[in-house]
XYZ file of C-alpha atoms in Angstrom:
674
model
C -14.948 173.295 158.177
C -12.108 175.335 160.008
C -12.473 177.298 163.256
C -12.097 180.766 161.219
C -15.559 179.927 159.000
C -17.420 178.776 162.414
C -16.635 182.093 163.857
C -17.523 184.387 161.089
C -20.881 182.608 160.616
C -21.102 182.948 164.762
C -20.234 186.966 164.228
C -23.409 186.798 161.825
C -25.639 185.337 164.459
C -24.411 188.037 166.680
C -25.170 190.771 164.954
C -28.855 189.321 164.237
C -29.344 188.709 167.678
C -28.018 192.075 168.604
C -30.524 193.956 166.226
C -33.619 192.215 166.747
C -32.956 192.374 170.669
C -32.437 196.334 170.243
C -35.944 196.188 168.104
C -37.808 194.090 170.710
C -36.510 196.674 173.638
C -37.508 199.599 171.680
C -41.139 198.223 170.439
C -41.602 197.339 173.978
C -40.676 200.687 175.687
C -42.906 201.994 172.548
C -46.392 199.849 172.946
C -45.366 200.598 177.102
C -45.960 203.949 176.797
C -48.795 204.372 174.321
C -50.846 202.029 176.872
C -50.301 204.551 179.336
C -51.257 207.559 177.340
C -54.129 206.022 175.994
C -55.177 204.497 179.076
C -54.857 207.896 180.870
C -56.282 209.931 178.307
C -53.341 212.028 177.601
C -52.998 214.098 174.428
C -51.524 213.298 170.951
C -47.710 214.629 172.314
C -47.827 211.858 174.465
C -48.274 209.066 171.992
C -45.610 211.453 169.714
C -43.217 210.988 172.918
C -43.733 207.281 173.334
C -42.711 206.320 169.835
C -39.483 208.383 170.057
C -38.830 206.822 173.427
C -39.128 203.360 171.735
C -36.722 204.650 168.935
C -34.352 205.621 171.415
C -33.856 202.637 173.016
C -33.761 200.341 170.021
C -30.935 202.875 168.762
C -28.858 202.800 171.679
C -28.891 198.872 172.072
C -28.105 198.772 168.067
C -24.961 201.097 169.270
C -23.726 198.743 172.273
C -23.527 195.891 169.453
C -20.763 197.682 167.299
C -17.727 195.194 168.627
C -19.747 192.360 166.983
C -18.389 193.508 163.819
C -14.682 192.650 165.052
C -13.729 188.994 165.252
C -11.426 189.235 168.068
C -14.280 190.472 170.229
C -16.665 187.452 168.715
C -13.753 184.794 169.721
C -13.225 186.615 173.246
C -17.118 186.307 173.868
C -16.889 182.419 173.461
C -13.644 182.121 175.198
C -15.097 183.906 178.261
C -18.046 180.905 178.012
C -15.209 178.147 177.108
C -12.274 178.899 179.540
C -10.889 175.144 178.403
C -9.978 176.709 175.101
C -7.149 178.493 176.188
C -7.474 181.333 173.839
C -6.874 179.208 170.954
C -9.909 180.239 169.366
C -8.670 184.007 169.674
C -5.697 182.796 168.210
C -7.159 180.859 165.155
C -9.325 184.171 164.142
C -5.977 185.819 163.200
C -5.017 183.370 160.394
C -3.879 180.136 159.889
C -1.372 178.798 162.704
C -0.831 175.029 161.947
C -2.636 172.053 162.312
C -2.394 171.924 166.032
C -3.897 175.225 166.980
C -6.763 174.138 164.850
C -7.131 171.023 166.397
C -7.181 172.504 170.129
C -9.905 175.225 168.847
C -12.256 172.842 167.869
C -11.778 170.462 170.945
C -14.927 171.742 172.302
C -18.005 172.210 170.367
C -18.227 175.778 171.184
C -20.759 176.942 168.453
C -23.432 174.733 169.709
C -23.615 176.526 173.508
C -22.942 180.130 171.562
C -26.557 179.848 169.464
C -28.381 178.511 172.961
C -26.658 181.269 174.541
C -27.968 184.047 171.631
C -31.635 182.412 171.808
C -31.479 183.100 175.699
C -30.639 186.370 174.846
C -33.787 187.097 172.725
C -36.407 185.623 174.973
C -36.694 188.485 177.903
C -36.985 191.439 175.198
C -39.352 188.866 173.491
C -41.453 188.534 176.300
C -41.375 191.832 177.216
C -42.499 193.359 174.001
C -45.687 190.910 173.961
C -46.481 192.067 177.283
C -46.645 195.654 176.439
C -48.462 194.797 173.280
C -51.257 193.384 175.209
C -51.048 196.086 177.597
C -51.744 197.938 174.520
C -54.438 196.181 173.392
C -56.590 196.359 176.952
C -55.651 199.966 177.611
C -58.567 201.254 177.294
C -60.396 199.490 179.505
C -58.441 199.718 182.482
C -60.191 203.189 183.250
C -63.178 202.437 185.422
C -66.503 203.619 183.431
C -67.360 205.811 186.576
C -64.301 207.472 186.807
C -64.109 210.036 183.950
C -60.710 210.820 185.174
C -57.771 208.267 186.539
C -55.012 208.991 188.962
C -51.235 209.435 187.411
C -48.049 210.138 190.128
C -46.110 211.445 187.438
C -43.251 214.173 188.083
C -43.758 213.668 191.635
C -47.407 214.944 192.442
C -50.555 213.767 191.299
C -52.714 214.866 188.093
C -55.709 214.357 186.666
C -55.850 213.034 183.062
C -59.301 212.385 181.360
C -60.137 209.052 180.494
C -60.732 207.994 176.788
C -63.131 210.331 175.031
C -66.047 208.089 173.488
C -67.347 210.809 171.149
C -64.453 210.950 169.434
C -65.776 208.992 166.447
C -69.358 207.443 165.739
C -70.901 205.715 162.568
C -74.605 205.913 161.878
C -75.894 203.342 159.611
C -79.988 203.865 158.013
C -81.879 201.289 157.484
C -84.814 202.713 154.966
C -88.174 201.087 155.241
C -88.635 197.620 153.983
C -91.523 199.107 151.237
C -89.024 201.347 149.903
C -86.352 198.492 148.684
C -83.423 200.779 149.569
C -79.939 199.641 150.659
C -78.838 200.202 154.212
C -76.091 202.907 154.236
C -73.598 203.772 156.865
C -71.481 207.211 157.321
C -68.771 208.252 159.616
C -68.401 211.280 161.552
C -71.552 213.118 159.702
C -72.978 216.123 160.601
C -76.374 215.509 159.016
C -78.434 212.591 158.535
C -81.007 212.377 155.233
C -83.416 209.470 155.482
C -86.786 208.223 154.723
C -89.504 209.089 157.123
C -89.386 205.895 159.316
C -86.182 204.868 158.612
C -84.105 202.973 161.410
C -81.321 205.169 162.250
C -78.804 203.933 164.452
C -75.717 205.744 165.859
C -72.761 204.057 167.596
C -69.555 204.297 168.788
C -66.511 202.954 171.091
C -66.318 202.905 174.409
C -68.822 201.980 177.237
C -72.581 202.912 176.879
C -72.766 204.222 180.912
C -70.538 206.815 179.459
C -73.199 207.927 177.128
C -76.234 210.116 177.228
C -78.763 210.494 174.067
C -81.607 212.956 173.545
C -83.829 213.765 170.640
C -85.679 217.144 170.978
C -84.960 217.060 174.814
C -86.816 213.729 174.681
C -83.884 211.381 176.406
C -82.807 208.244 174.562
C -81.765 204.484 175.824
C -77.978 203.852 175.102
C -77.498 200.189 174.307
C -74.178 198.289 175.054
C -72.749 195.640 172.744
C -69.510 194.616 173.873
C -66.814 197.626 173.777
C -69.276 199.523 171.742
C -72.342 201.736 172.577
C -75.444 202.400 170.016
C -78.599 204.475 169.783
C -81.317 203.795 167.717
C -84.086 206.361 166.597
C -87.296 206.174 163.980
C -86.484 209.265 161.454
C -89.459 211.450 162.546
C -91.790 213.625 160.057
C -89.961 217.135 161.195
C -86.563 217.983 161.249
C -84.810 217.075 164.797
C -81.271 217.578 166.736
C -80.090 214.697 168.749
C -77.986 215.451 171.179
C -74.997 213.139 172.560
C -73.872 213.925 175.817
C -70.626 212.046 177.243
C -69.861 211.655 181.038
C -66.328 213.484 180.459
C -68.248 216.426 179.502
C -68.076 216.305 175.657
C -70.916 217.021 173.427
C -71.844 216.147 170.218
C -74.865 216.971 167.409
C -76.542 215.640 164.725
C -79.430 217.094 162.577
C -81.891 214.450 161.751
C -83.417 215.874 158.308
C -86.331 213.554 157.218
C -87.252 212.871 153.193
C -90.563 212.686 152.834
C -92.334 209.997 150.979
C -94.125 212.596 148.179
C -97.694 211.020 146.881
C -97.795 209.852 142.890
C -98.361 212.080 140.606
C -101.261 211.524 138.346
C -101.982 213.208 134.999
C -105.131 212.445 133.478
C -104.601 212.440 129.415
C -107.944 211.026 128.009
C -110.713 212.777 127.919
C -108.690 216.195 127.376
C -111.617 218.421 128.864
C -115.236 218.863 129.685
C -117.708 217.967 127.067
C -121.126 218.330 126.568
C -122.827 215.380 124.691
C -126.465 215.316 122.642
C -126.831 211.598 123.724
C -125.162 209.510 125.663
C -123.836 206.427 123.506
C -121.097 205.010 122.221
C -117.628 204.594 124.093
C -115.003 206.877 125.681
C -111.075 206.257 126.303
C -109.808 207.130 129.467
C -106.287 207.194 129.745
C -104.334 208.377 132.429
C -99.868 208.653 133.065
C -98.836 208.080 136.932
C -95.718 208.676 138.775
C -94.085 208.322 141.886
C -90.576 209.326 143.223
C -90.119 205.338 145.058
C -92.170 203.038 143.771
C -96.074 202.610 142.534
C -98.493 200.152 144.217
C -101.853 200.384 142.115
C -104.015 203.044 139.981
C -107.649 202.846 139.201
C -110.477 205.093 137.384
C -113.113 206.493 139.658
C -116.632 207.233 138.128
C -119.685 209.350 139.364
C -122.646 209.706 137.899
C -124.705 212.670 139.248
C -128.729 212.451 137.900
C -131.963 214.903 139.186
C -133.016 218.411 139.191
C -133.114 221.341 141.692
C -132.935 219.791 145.022
C -133.771 215.885 144.027
C -130.277 214.436 142.978
C -128.712 210.563 143.484
C -125.390 209.724 142.656
C -123.893 206.354 141.432
C -119.758 205.668 141.464
C -117.888 202.950 140.104
C -114.257 201.592 140.200
C -112.467 200.926 136.428
C -109.232 199.702 134.911
C -107.663 198.652 138.514
C -104.164 197.885 137.894
C -101.250 197.308 139.974
C -97.610 198.690 139.363
C -94.137 197.878 140.761
C -92.446 201.100 139.294
C -92.211 204.680 139.413
C -93.802 204.604 135.960
C -97.096 203.543 135.366
C -99.906 204.234 132.541
C -103.876 203.410 133.033
C -105.893 202.869 129.887
C -109.617 201.740 129.806
C -113.003 201.986 127.377
C -115.941 203.396 129.052
C -119.464 202.525 127.479
C -121.805 205.343 128.283
C -124.570 203.045 126.992
C -124.147 200.729 130.168
C -124.277 203.958 132.553
C -128.003 204.112 131.287
C -127.501 208.157 131.287
C -130.914 210.535 130.645
C -130.894 214.304 129.809
C -129.557 216.365 132.333
C -126.990 213.983 133.946
C -123.377 214.424 134.570
C -120.477 211.845 134.440
C -117.496 213.142 136.841
C -114.391 210.876 136.586
C -110.365 210.904 137.683
C -107.444 208.521 138.006
C -106.608 207.856 141.035
C -102.876 206.251 142.277
C -101.367 204.939 145.460
C -98.022 204.057 146.412
C -96.416 201.527 148.768
C -96.095 203.871 151.976
C -96.321 201.526 154.409
C -95.093 204.033 157.430
C -97.386 206.993 157.099
C -99.803 205.938 153.711
C -100.402 204.605 151.323
C -99.837 207.718 149.435
C -102.608 209.181 147.271
C -102.554 211.238 144.543
C -105.426 212.050 142.202
C -105.464 213.678 138.947
C -108.229 216.712 138.241
C -111.776 215.955 137.409
C -113.585 215.546 133.708
C -117.245 216.362 133.496
C -119.149 214.652 130.673
C -122.860 216.159 130.771
C -125.812 214.827 129.221
C -127.844 217.973 127.380
C -131.293 218.767 128.336
C -133.993 218.537 126.235
C -134.477 222.054 124.502
C -131.635 223.173 125.850
C -129.834 224.596 122.579
C -133.528 226.468 121.786
C -132.709 229.928 123.297
C -130.327 232.262 122.017
C -127.839 234.419 124.062
C -127.245 238.342 122.765
C -124.908 240.465 124.252
C -125.604 244.106 124.759
C -124.067 247.005 123.132
C -121.678 248.541 125.542
C -122.296 252.352 126.477
C -120.752 254.357 123.908
C -116.940 255.779 125.214
C -115.378 259.257 124.558
C -111.733 258.218 125.045
C -111.304 257.231 121.796
C -112.461 260.525 120.847
C -109.801 262.788 122.936
C -107.355 260.475 121.943
C -107.865 261.312 117.880
C -108.364 265.016 118.254
C -105.205 265.424 120.353
C -103.395 263.314 117.934
C -105.103 265.821 115.222
C -103.962 268.741 117.220
C -100.161 267.480 117.519
C -100.041 266.948 113.741
C -101.243 270.661 113.178
C -99.017 271.950 115.391
C -96.374 270.531 113.038
C -97.779 271.187 109.941
C -97.603 275.120 111.394
C -93.926 274.821 112.285
C -93.237 273.437 108.943
C -95.546 276.069 106.688
C -92.062 278.116 105.965
C -90.684 275.532 104.144
C -93.490 274.187 102.139
C -94.542 274.903 98.861
C -98.418 276.083 98.638
C -99.468 273.244 96.722
C -97.897 270.842 99.682
C -99.438 272.628 102.077
C -102.754 272.294 100.673
C -102.729 269.130 100.652
C -101.624 268.025 104.056
C -104.330 270.352 105.522
C -107.016 269.188 103.385
C -106.055 265.592 104.742
C -106.143 266.533 108.154
C -109.362 268.276 107.140
C -110.816 264.761 106.304
C -109.605 263.277 109.325
C -111.405 266.078 111.152
C -114.471 265.418 109.381
C -114.530 261.728 110.311
C -113.979 262.468 113.918
C -116.902 265.289 113.816
C -119.298 261.954 112.359
C -118.081 259.964 115.327
C -118.878 262.642 118.249
C -122.224 263.209 115.906
C -123.002 259.483 116.341
C -122.800 260.015 120.421
C -125.187 263.135 120.381
C -127.853 262.398 118.198
C -127.852 258.678 119.860
C -128.865 259.866 123.122
C -131.459 261.891 121.514
C -133.087 258.829 120.484
C -132.337 259.727 116.881
C -130.540 257.887 113.761
C -126.845 258.163 114.344
C -124.932 260.226 111.448
C -122.225 257.725 110.649
C -122.119 256.284 107.199
C -121.845 252.594 108.136
C -125.196 252.861 109.484
C -127.343 255.757 107.711
C -127.037 257.611 104.335
C -127.993 260.719 105.560
C -125.596 263.756 105.397
C -123.523 265.541 107.855
C -125.588 269.017 108.879
C -123.580 271.599 106.752
C -122.913 273.793 109.483
C -123.209 273.822 113.422
C -126.129 272.343 115.305
C -127.887 274.619 118.011
C -129.613 273.554 121.102
C -132.627 274.496 119.542
C -132.284 272.388 116.590
C -130.700 269.185 119.219
C -134.109 269.508 120.899
C -136.078 269.374 117.772
C -134.498 266.333 116.785
C -135.113 265.036 120.297
C -138.538 265.460 119.810
C -139.095 263.983 116.356
C -137.278 261.049 117.751
C -139.495 260.553 121.036
C -142.888 261.830 119.304
C -142.928 265.152 121.420
C -143.416 268.497 120.996
C -140.493 270.593 122.013
C -142.976 272.768 124.224
C -144.157 269.793 126.407
C -143.275 270.029 129.856
C -140.302 267.571 131.324
C -139.809 266.185 134.486
C -136.564 267.854 135.257
C -134.888 269.871 138.034
C -133.514 273.187 136.932
C -133.226 275.139 133.858
C -131.322 272.748 131.386
C -132.593 269.577 129.797
C -131.039 266.478 130.690
C -130.437 266.228 126.855
C -128.941 269.755 127.043
C -126.826 269.118 130.138
C -125.210 265.879 129.042
C -124.775 266.382 125.197
C -123.582 270.034 125.777
C -119.883 269.838 125.535
C -119.831 267.513 122.873
C -122.446 270.007 120.917
C -119.273 272.226 121.871
C -116.919 270.249 120.378
C -119.094 269.404 117.143
C -119.559 273.178 116.210
C -115.763 273.508 117.277
C -114.572 270.823 114.619
C -116.802 272.321 112.125
C -114.675 275.503 111.906
C -111.598 274.062 112.432
C -112.631 271.868 108.798
C -113.228 275.036 107.518
C -109.796 276.651 108.228
C -108.101 273.541 107.295
C -109.623 273.140 103.865
C -108.430 276.434 102.926
C -105.126 275.764 103.890
C -104.819 277.790 107.095
C -103.914 275.570 109.679
C -102.723 278.158 112.322
C -105.801 279.435 112.026
C -107.538 276.328 112.675
C -105.536 275.416 115.883
C -107.201 277.525 118.444
C -111.026 275.648 117.083
C -108.990 272.292 117.445
C -107.706 273.177 120.903
C -111.204 273.837 121.852
C -113.113 270.391 120.772
C -110.347 268.944 122.512
C -111.127 270.762 125.894
C -114.686 270.152 125.370
C -114.408 266.342 124.632
C -112.130 266.324 127.737
C -114.991 267.811 129.717
C -117.621 265.481 128.649
C -114.818 262.749 129.953
C -115.285 263.893 133.120
C -118.937 264.693 133.208
C -119.909 261.185 132.426
C -118.064 259.523 135.583
C -120.083 257.925 137.820
C -119.362 257.884 141.717
C -121.158 255.655 144.195
C -122.687 256.937 147.107
C -121.347 256.019 150.609
C -119.210 257.346 153.389
C -116.456 259.511 152.828
C -113.283 257.823 153.911
C -111.299 259.650 156.466
C -107.826 261.086 155.379
C -104.942 259.904 157.460
C -103.046 262.931 156.291
C -104.497 266.927 156.019
C -102.175 267.194 153.037
C -103.177 271.370 153.428
C -101.930 271.713 156.883
C -98.942 269.734 155.960
C -97.936 271.331 153.034
C -94.283 272.876 153.705
C -94.535 272.307 157.586
C -91.587 270.234 157.710
C -88.482 270.732 159.455
C -85.652 269.175 157.129
C -83.598 272.179 155.633
C -82.180 269.829 153.328
C -78.914 267.717 152.850
C -76.636 267.346 150.409
C -76.619 263.299 150.287
C -79.802 261.374 149.375
C -81.542 259.337 152.465
C -81.388 255.701 152.389
C -84.771 254.048 152.259
C -84.918 251.796 155.780
C -86.007 248.055 154.633
C -88.399 246.665 157.217
C -87.117 244.575 159.816
C -86.812 240.983 159.427
C -86.816 239.182 163.019
C -85.948 235.711 161.604
C -83.041 236.906 159.323
C -81.552 239.276 162.303
C -81.562 235.973 165.069
C -79.673 233.740 162.433
C -77.422 236.654 161.873
C -76.643 236.773 165.763
C -76.301 232.823 165.801
C -73.580 233.091 162.909
C -71.770 235.968 164.298
C -71.566 233.682 167.490
C -70.291 230.659 165.818
C -67.600 232.833 163.749
C -66.455 233.908 167.063
C -66.207 230.032 168.335
C -64.416 229.478 165.143
C -60.685 230.157 166.077
C -61.149 228.913 169.852
C -63.431 226.089 169.537
C -64.386 224.872 165.936
C -66.801 222.081 167.432
C -68.724 224.188 169.481
C -68.829 226.453 166.070
C -70.058 223.484 164.073
C -72.894 222.417 166.752
C -73.861 226.225 166.325
C -74.434 226.092 162.969
C -76.196 222.526 163.299
C -78.764 223.999 165.638
C -79.103 227.076 163.302
C -79.916 224.414 160.070
C -82.712 222.800 161.771
C -84.446 225.957 162.013
C -83.390 226.965 158.486
C -84.703 223.729 156.692
C -88.442 224.561 156.442
C -88.217 228.051 154.804
C -84.524 228.135 153.340
C -83.040 224.956 152.190
C -80.718 226.662 150.524
C -79.300 228.030 153.394
C -79.606 224.771 155.272
C -77.500 223.350 152.814
C -74.491 226.056 153.290
C -74.688 225.448 156.744
C -74.136 221.712 156.804
C -71.228 222.346 154.515
C -69.688 224.619 156.834
C -70.548 222.462 159.714
C -68.341 219.718 158.515
C -65.598 221.983 157.298
C -65.633 223.061 160.599
C -65.243 219.676 162.171
C -62.566 218.862 159.741
C -60.489 221.461 160.190
C -60.305 222.201 156.326
C -59.753 226.124 156.656
C -60.158 226.346 152.979
C -63.555 224.929 152.543
C -64.751 226.520 155.960
C -63.832 229.923 154.236
C -65.703 229.430 151.391
C -68.686 228.002 153.334
C -68.209 230.883 155.521
C -69.114 233.038 152.926
C -72.090 231.620 151.509
C -73.572 231.135 154.767
C -73.340 235.096 155.549
C -74.505 236.168 151.662
C -77.649 233.731 152.037
C -78.396 235.392 155.701
C -77.758 239.234 154.841
C -78.473 239.044 151.401
C -76.011 239.724 147.926
C -74.065 242.601 148.577
C -74.748 245.980 146.733
C -72.942 246.597 143.714
C -72.435 250.081 142.317
C -71.034 250.526 138.837
C -69.356 253.902 139.718
C -67.444 254.979 142.944
C -69.562 257.862 144.810
C -68.591 261.453 144.199
C -65.735 262.630 146.483
C -66.657 265.480 148.945
C -63.442 266.719 149.613
C -61.334 266.622 152.936
C -62.319 267.774 156.215
């Protein structure tokens, strides 16, 4: 191998060595800067400056090695370390100069010494880079835990720099109770933790445990040390709580503990479907029930209670049937009950229900039961009695509505009279006369039933309707015939009018007015019949009012004296309508105030705004679950710094607190310029 070829290989090694040295030096500078910024708690800008400084050093050293691109520069570097070559290598690098010059350039093994020198040149930068990397790894523990600030003499003075934030990132691990058979889950930087009641919730982070204090609803909690990490373990309570984490540097963080309650089993009794009465307690009764649980069922059974006796002497017997174990969320109970085995007697009652239990070992087990069915054995002679419902008193409401309808039809016929033929008018008028006669019979039934006589209606009597009007004397005579007493015998009444007349007088007037109206309608004169029809309607209305019953008692005090207050107001009238003021909601008002404070903090301190929303969420979990969910989304978006998601979540929270905006179909009228 000629001297020029060896020199070419050496040039490549020199360039690689210079580039590697530049990279090692830049890495050493960058790692040292990062270690210093992290140990002193400097902001993220300091770390960026450290990276820029490392890149600048590497670039500057790489530029200094540009001379290695030339063969003469490499040959001169070798000649400086091997003076015995007498510039033979420099001359050989320019081309072929003959065998004597080639032999003089290769007389000394200069290439070995050159490679050793290159390796030595890499030793110091490599050690510097390794030392800076090690310093970067141990930089977080350089600051004493008891001193939240470290002194640094940068820029000719002493400044206070905060140590590393131990609450910058937290991890939450939830271990559900063993009976739920659910896997352990972990979440990084959550705002809320939802877990079953009784779950072990572990909150941990990086840093010294002595710098962290924890409390759950103002109750202090111990902070454990695990090497370079800290952790706090609590049991999920049965109501919503707030975990408060505080570091010695002044940083605070809130976590909402949201308990998920293990619901008791839901039991539905399918058979028997209803309560029953049996004449004899023989045979078998099929029992069937369905069970459902949110986590897992443990067992279920039927409970039967037999009660015997009468009056004040009762005895009770109880039994358990068809007990069965489950290991799933759904189950079915089914068994046949022999009524003969219960030895039931007449009057005994069998009450039965289905019961289910879950595997809750923390606050349970949860117990769920179905509705109770009753099977009763009939007593002797129980079915011999006959129940008869008493007839309700007659009402005049239907008569008033029917007479009003007839008046309306007659008025319409009078309006149509000029346009109708005589035959058509006579047919429609006589049709109204027939309806008026039917209504007159019903009114007559009420009158004569009150006198004790037989009714006049076609359904119960064949007696024809009286051909004309009925006078009070005739009504009394009919009452005397029904009661077996003469009209002249004295009656135990007060006043000049008998009870029969005082009660039936309005109806008697209507009865007679309907007679006159019917005669006019039969002749095709609805206009002449209308006064009598209206008189009958007015009489029926008076009868309805006269039959009202008012209970005796102390009259209620009037809140407002309407007679004195009428037309006594001072309001002169306004052009716009007065708006109703809704009742004040104290809870909604306080929530609105807290949300307004969180909104004011969002631009300057998003973390504080998120904490305010989390405190508000604890109170909303009980009565406003939709608002609680929206508050959690808003707090999470605020901590992430996601402006778009935070805006959408803020809008949902505002609408849930203040209510749905009022929507108007059109703009209000313009009141003019002022």
